[in-house]
Amino acid sequence: MLVEASAGLDRWLRAWATATSPVAHQRLAEAFGTWEYDLLRDDLPWRTWSLTDDEEEVLRAELTGWLLQHAPTRLRMIGADPDLLDRIRLLGLPCPARWDDPHWPDHAY
């Protein structure tokens, strides 16, 4: 809702980047756990009302880039499940390599 109302994701990601408490790291793990199914399918993990497909793709790429840059270190700090870290790593791979990776989750995306 915040992204749609403000027409952007960058300010929310900047704010999240400054939230460095263990609780913030845990919320990141929980958020990605909820979002991973969509993100690994190259979809935005929430529905939008007014954005075009191209605008959604820009947001998805921005969120994915932020996760690739920030999430691994933060999640290691709280001892997150290694499988969660592998799924974040998979986001950085192109789809064919992602699907062929030995750590690709065994549930269908």
XYZ file of N, CA and C in Angstrom:
327
model
N 0.815 -1.168 0.000
C 0.000 0.000 0.000
C 0.876 1.255 0.000
N 1.951 1.236 0.794
C 2.828 2.401 0.838
C 3.461 2.683 -0.522
N 3.857 1.639 -1.197
C 4.500 1.804 -2.503
C 3.509 2.390 -3.496
N 2.320 1.866 -3.512
C 1.303 2.355 -4.447
C 0.926 3.801 -4.131
N 0.726 4.108 -2.859
C 0.303 5.448 -2.473
C 1.386 6.491 -2.736
N 2.638 6.095 -2.571
C 3.725 7.058 -2.754
C 4.342 6.995 -4.142
N 3.876 6.062 -4.961
C 4.368 5.889 -6.328
C 5.867 5.630 -6.379
N 6.362 4.910 -5.394
C 7.784 4.569 -5.411
C 8.170 3.642 -4.275
N 9.236 2.956 -4.485
C 9.752 2.006 -3.514
C 11.030 2.500 -2.863
N 11.752 3.381 -3.543
C 13.096 3.758 -3.096
C 13.132 4.342 -1.693
N 12.210 5.207 -1.340
C 12.249 5.806 0.008
C 12.015 4.766 1.087
N 11.186 3.767 0.802
C 10.916 2.729 1.792
C 12.108 1.802 1.934
N 12.787 1.523 0.847
C 13.993 0.691 0.932
C 15.120 1.437 1.643
N 15.239 2.743 1.412
C 16.248 3.534 2.139
C 15.967 3.504 3.636
N 14.698 3.641 4.002
C 14.335 3.588 5.420
C 14.637 2.209 6.004
N 14.326 1.181 5.254
C 14.584 -0.177 5.729
C 16.087 -0.430 5.871
N 16.870 0.149 4.992
C 18.326 -0.012 5.066
C 18.893 0.581 6.350
N 18.237 1.595 6.884
C 18.728 2.214 8.123
C 18.220 1.497 9.366
N 17.239 0.635 9.213
C 16.708 -0.138 10.340
C 17.570 -1.385 10.513
N 18.493 -1.334 11.453
C 19.497 -2.397 11.556
C 19.415 -3.195 12.860
N 18.287 -3.147 13.517
C 18.129 -3.912 14.751
C 17.860 -5.387 14.423
N 18.064 -6.276 15.387
C 17.717 -7.682 15.156
C 16.248 -7.869 14.777
N 15.373 -7.051 15.330
C 13.952 -7.149 14.967
C 13.758 -6.796 13.489
N 14.432 -5.767 13.015
C 14.336 -5.401 11.598
C 14.860 -6.521 10.710
N 15.939 -7.163 11.137
C 16.486 -8.284 10.364
C 15.494 -9.446 10.341
N 14.848 -9.700 11.471
C 13.855 -10.776 11.534
C 12.663 -10.460 10.636
N 12.232 -9.221 10.617
C 11.119 -8.825 9.742
C 11.500 -8.984 8.272
N 12.764 -8.726 7.956
C 13.257 -8.941 6.596
C 13.158 -10.420 6.233
N 13.574 -11.283 7.141
C 13.475 -12.726 6.892
C 12.018 -13.132 6.679
N 11.137 -12.607 7.504
C 9.718 -12.935 7.372
C 9.148 -12.403 6.061
N 9.508 -11.186 5.701
C 9.007 -10.605 4.450
C 9.481 -11.427 3.262
N 10.770 -11.734 3.223
C 11.247 -12.509 2.083
C 10.623 -13.893 2.065
N 10.425 -14.493 3.227
C 9.750 -15.789 3.270
C 8.369 -15.731 2.638
N 7.702 -14.613 2.790
C 6.386 -14.413 2.182
C 6.502 -14.090 0.692
N 7.522 -13.330 0.329
C 7.681 -12.838 -1.044
C 8.400 -13.789 -1.986
N 9.146 -14.733 -1.454
C 10.065 -15.499 -2.296
C 9.386 -16.209 -3.461
N 8.210 -16.766 -3.238
C 7.513 -17.483 -4.303
C 7.338 -16.588 -5.528
N 6.836 -15.386 -5.301
C 6.616 -14.462 -6.419
C 7.925 -13.965 -7.012
N 8.853 -13.560 -6.164
C 10.115 -13.007 -6.675
C 10.900 -14.022 -7.486
N 10.906 -15.279 -7.060
C 11.626 -16.293 -7.829
C 10.944 -16.593 -9.160
N 9.699 -16.213 -9.303
C 8.990 -16.318 -10.580
C 9.086 -15.017 -11.363
N 9.891 -14.065 -10.856
C 10.046 -12.746 -11.475
C 8.748 -11.955 -11.488
N 7.977 -12.090 -10.415
C 6.760 -11.308 -10.232
C 6.932 -10.403 -9.020
N 6.238 -9.304 -9.011
C 6.184 -8.435 -7.846
C 5.359 -9.156 -6.776
N 5.791 -9.142 -5.523
C 5.104 -9.948 -4.508
C 3.851 -9.317 -3.905
N 3.311 -8.321 -4.537
C 2.038 -7.759 -4.097
C 1.301 -7.267 -5.328
N 0.006 -7.145 -5.182
C -0.828 -6.684 -6.284
C -0.837 -5.160 -6.310
N -0.875 -4.607 -7.491
C -0.969 -3.161 -7.640
C -2.272 -2.835 -8.357
N -2.726 -1.617 -8.170
C -3.993 -1.203 -8.767
C -3.798 -0.321 -9.993
N -2.744 0.459 -9.987
C -2.648 1.460 -11.045
C -1.362 1.381 -11.862
N -0.514 0.427 -11.582
C 0.766 0.371 -12.278
C 0.680 -0.502 -13.517
N 1.433 -0.122 -14.532
C 1.533 -0.945 -15.736
C 2.476 -2.114 -15.461
N 2.487 -3.072 -16.352
C 3.404 -4.202 -16.214
C 4.854 -3.720 -16.184
N 5.178 -2.740 -17.021
C 6.546 -2.213 -17.045
C 6.902 -1.544 -15.729
N 5.967 -0.800 -15.144
C 6.222 -0.152 -13.854
C 6.378 -1.187 -12.738
N 5.575 -2.239 -12.789
C 5.723 -3.322 -11.816
C 7.086 -3.988 -11.956
N 7.538 -4.172 -13.181
C 8.851 -4.787 -13.410
C 9.972 -3.933 -12.832
N 9.867 -2.631 -12.971
C 10.868 -1.726 -12.396
C 10.901 -1.885 -10.873
N 9.739 -1.931 -10.252
C 9.672 -2.113 -8.795
C 10.235 -3.462 -8.377
N 9.901 -4.510 -9.118
C 10.404 -5.840 -8.789
C 11.918 -5.880 -8.892
N 12.457 -5.285 -9.942
C 13.912 -5.261 -10.109
C 14.572 -4.456 -8.993
N 13.950 -3.360 -8.592
C 14.494 -2.537 -7.505
C 14.477 -3.308 -6.183
N 13.378 -3.984 -5.898
C 13.284 -4.775 -4.677
C 14.277 -5.925 -4.699
N 14.366 -6.599 -5.815
C 15.309 -7.719 -5.941
C 16.740 -7.247 -5.755
N 17.101 -6.148 -6.389
C 18.449 -5.603 -6.233
C 18.759 -5.243 -4.788
N 17.783 -4.650 -4.104
C 17.971 -4.283 -2.702
C 18.177 -5.535 -1.859
N 17.358 -6.552 -2.100
C 17.498 -7.797 -1.342
C 18.853 -8.444 -1.577
N 19.294 -8.474 -2.822
C 20.593 -9.077 -3.126
C 21.730 -8.333 -2.433
N 21.601 -7.028 -2.324
C 22.653 -6.227 -1.712
C 22.610 -6.268 -0.181
N 21.441 -6.196 0.398
C 21.325 -6.013 1.843
C 20.973 -7.278 2.629
N 20.156 -8.123 2.066
C 19.597 -9.223 2.847
C 20.610 -10.266 3.313
N 21.542 -10.727 2.487
C 22.401 -11.812 2.956
C 23.141 -11.498 4.263
N 23.764 -10.360 4.346
C 24.499 -10.006 5.565
C 23.561 -9.894 6.750
N 22.447 -9.222 6.547
C 21.502 -9.023 7.640
C 20.918 -10.340 8.124
N 20.637 -11.230 7.209
C 20.049 -12.510 7.607
C 21.070 -13.421 8.273
N 22.308 -13.341 7.842
C 23.356 -14.117 8.534
C 23.516 -13.643 9.974
N 23.322 -12.344 10.206
C 23.476 -11.783 11.546
C 22.467 -12.376 12.541
N 21.324 -12.827 12.049
C 20.331 -13.412 12.947
C 20.295 -14.936 12.834
N 21.253 -15.510 12.126
C 21.295 -16.964 11.992
C 20.135 -17.525 11.191
N 19.742 -16.814 10.147
C 18.615 -17.246 9.310
C 18.903 -18.602 8.673
N 17.852 -19.276 8.340
C 17.924 -20.572 7.688
C 18.775 -20.464 6.415
N 19.772 -21.332 6.262
C 20.606 -21.295 5.047
C 19.790 -21.447 3.760
N 18.669 -22.155 3.822
C 17.826 -22.286 2.629
C 17.255 -20.933 2.208
N 16.931 -20.102 3.179
C 16.439 -18.761 2.865
C 17.524 -17.956 2.154
N 18.748 -18.061 2.636
C 19.873 -17.362 2.001
C 20.111 -17.882 0.583
N 19.954 -19.183 0.377
C 20.105 -19.738 -0.971
C 19.032 -19.198 -1.908
N 17.822 -19.052 -1.412
C 16.752 -18.547 -2.273
C 16.987 -17.080 -2.630
N 17.560 -16.314 -1.731
C 17.922 -14.933 -2.081
C 19.026 -14.942 -3.132
N 20.009 -15.813 -2.960
C 21.093 -15.914 -3.948
C 20.527 -16.251 -5.326
N 19.520 -17.117 -5.355
C 18.917 -17.508 -6.629
C 18.322 -16.323 -7.378
N 17.874 -15.313 -6.644
C 17.323 -14.121 -7.301
C 18.330 -13.463 -8.235
N 19.603 -13.608 -7.944
C 20.638 -12.984 -8.760
C 20.975 -13.754 -10.021
N 20.390 -14.924 -10.186
C 20.671 -15.739 -11.371
C 19.587 -15.538 -12.426
N 19.958 -15.611 -13.705
C 18.921 -15.587 -14.740
C 18.074 -16.858 -14.627
N 16.852 -16.785 -15.118
C 15.903 -17.884 -14.907
C 16.420 -19.267 -15.283
N 16.988 -19.495 -16.452
C 17.424 -20.870 -16.730
C 18.455 -21.374 -15.713
N 19.409 -20.537 -15.352
C 20.414 -20.949 -14.363
C 19.774 -21.103 -12.986
N 18.810 -20.274 -12.689
C 18.097 -20.347 -11.405
C 17.404 -21.696 -11.270
N 16.695 -22.113 -12.330
C 15.941 -23.360 -12.277
C 16.862 -24.580 -12.226
N 18.035 -24.475 -12.830
C 18.968 -25.599 -12.862
C 19.876 -25.658 -11.639
N 19.829 -24.638 -10.796
C 20.681 -24.598 -9.610
C 20.299 -25.736 -8.658
N 21.301 -26.411 -8.072
C 20.987 -27.521 -7.156
C 20.223 -27.080 -5.901
N 20.199 -25.781 -5.613
C 19.461 -25.298 -4.443
C 18.080 -24.760 -4.795
N 17.649 -24.953 -6.051
C 16.303 -24.540 -6.436
C 15.313 -25.300 -5.547
N 14.382 -24.596 -4.932
C 13.414 -25.275 -4.048
C 12.643 -26.334 -4.810
N 12.313 -27.419 -4.132
C 11.643 -28.510 -4.832
C 10.133 -28.320 -4.940
N 9.606 -27.168 -4.510
C 8.211 -26.901 -4.778
C 8.102 -26.078 -6.065
N 7.015 -26.260 -6.752
C 6.836 -25.626 -8.064
C 6.622 -24.130 -7.914
N 7.310 -23.362 -8.742
C 7.123 -21.923 -8.809
C 6.390 -21.621 -10.077
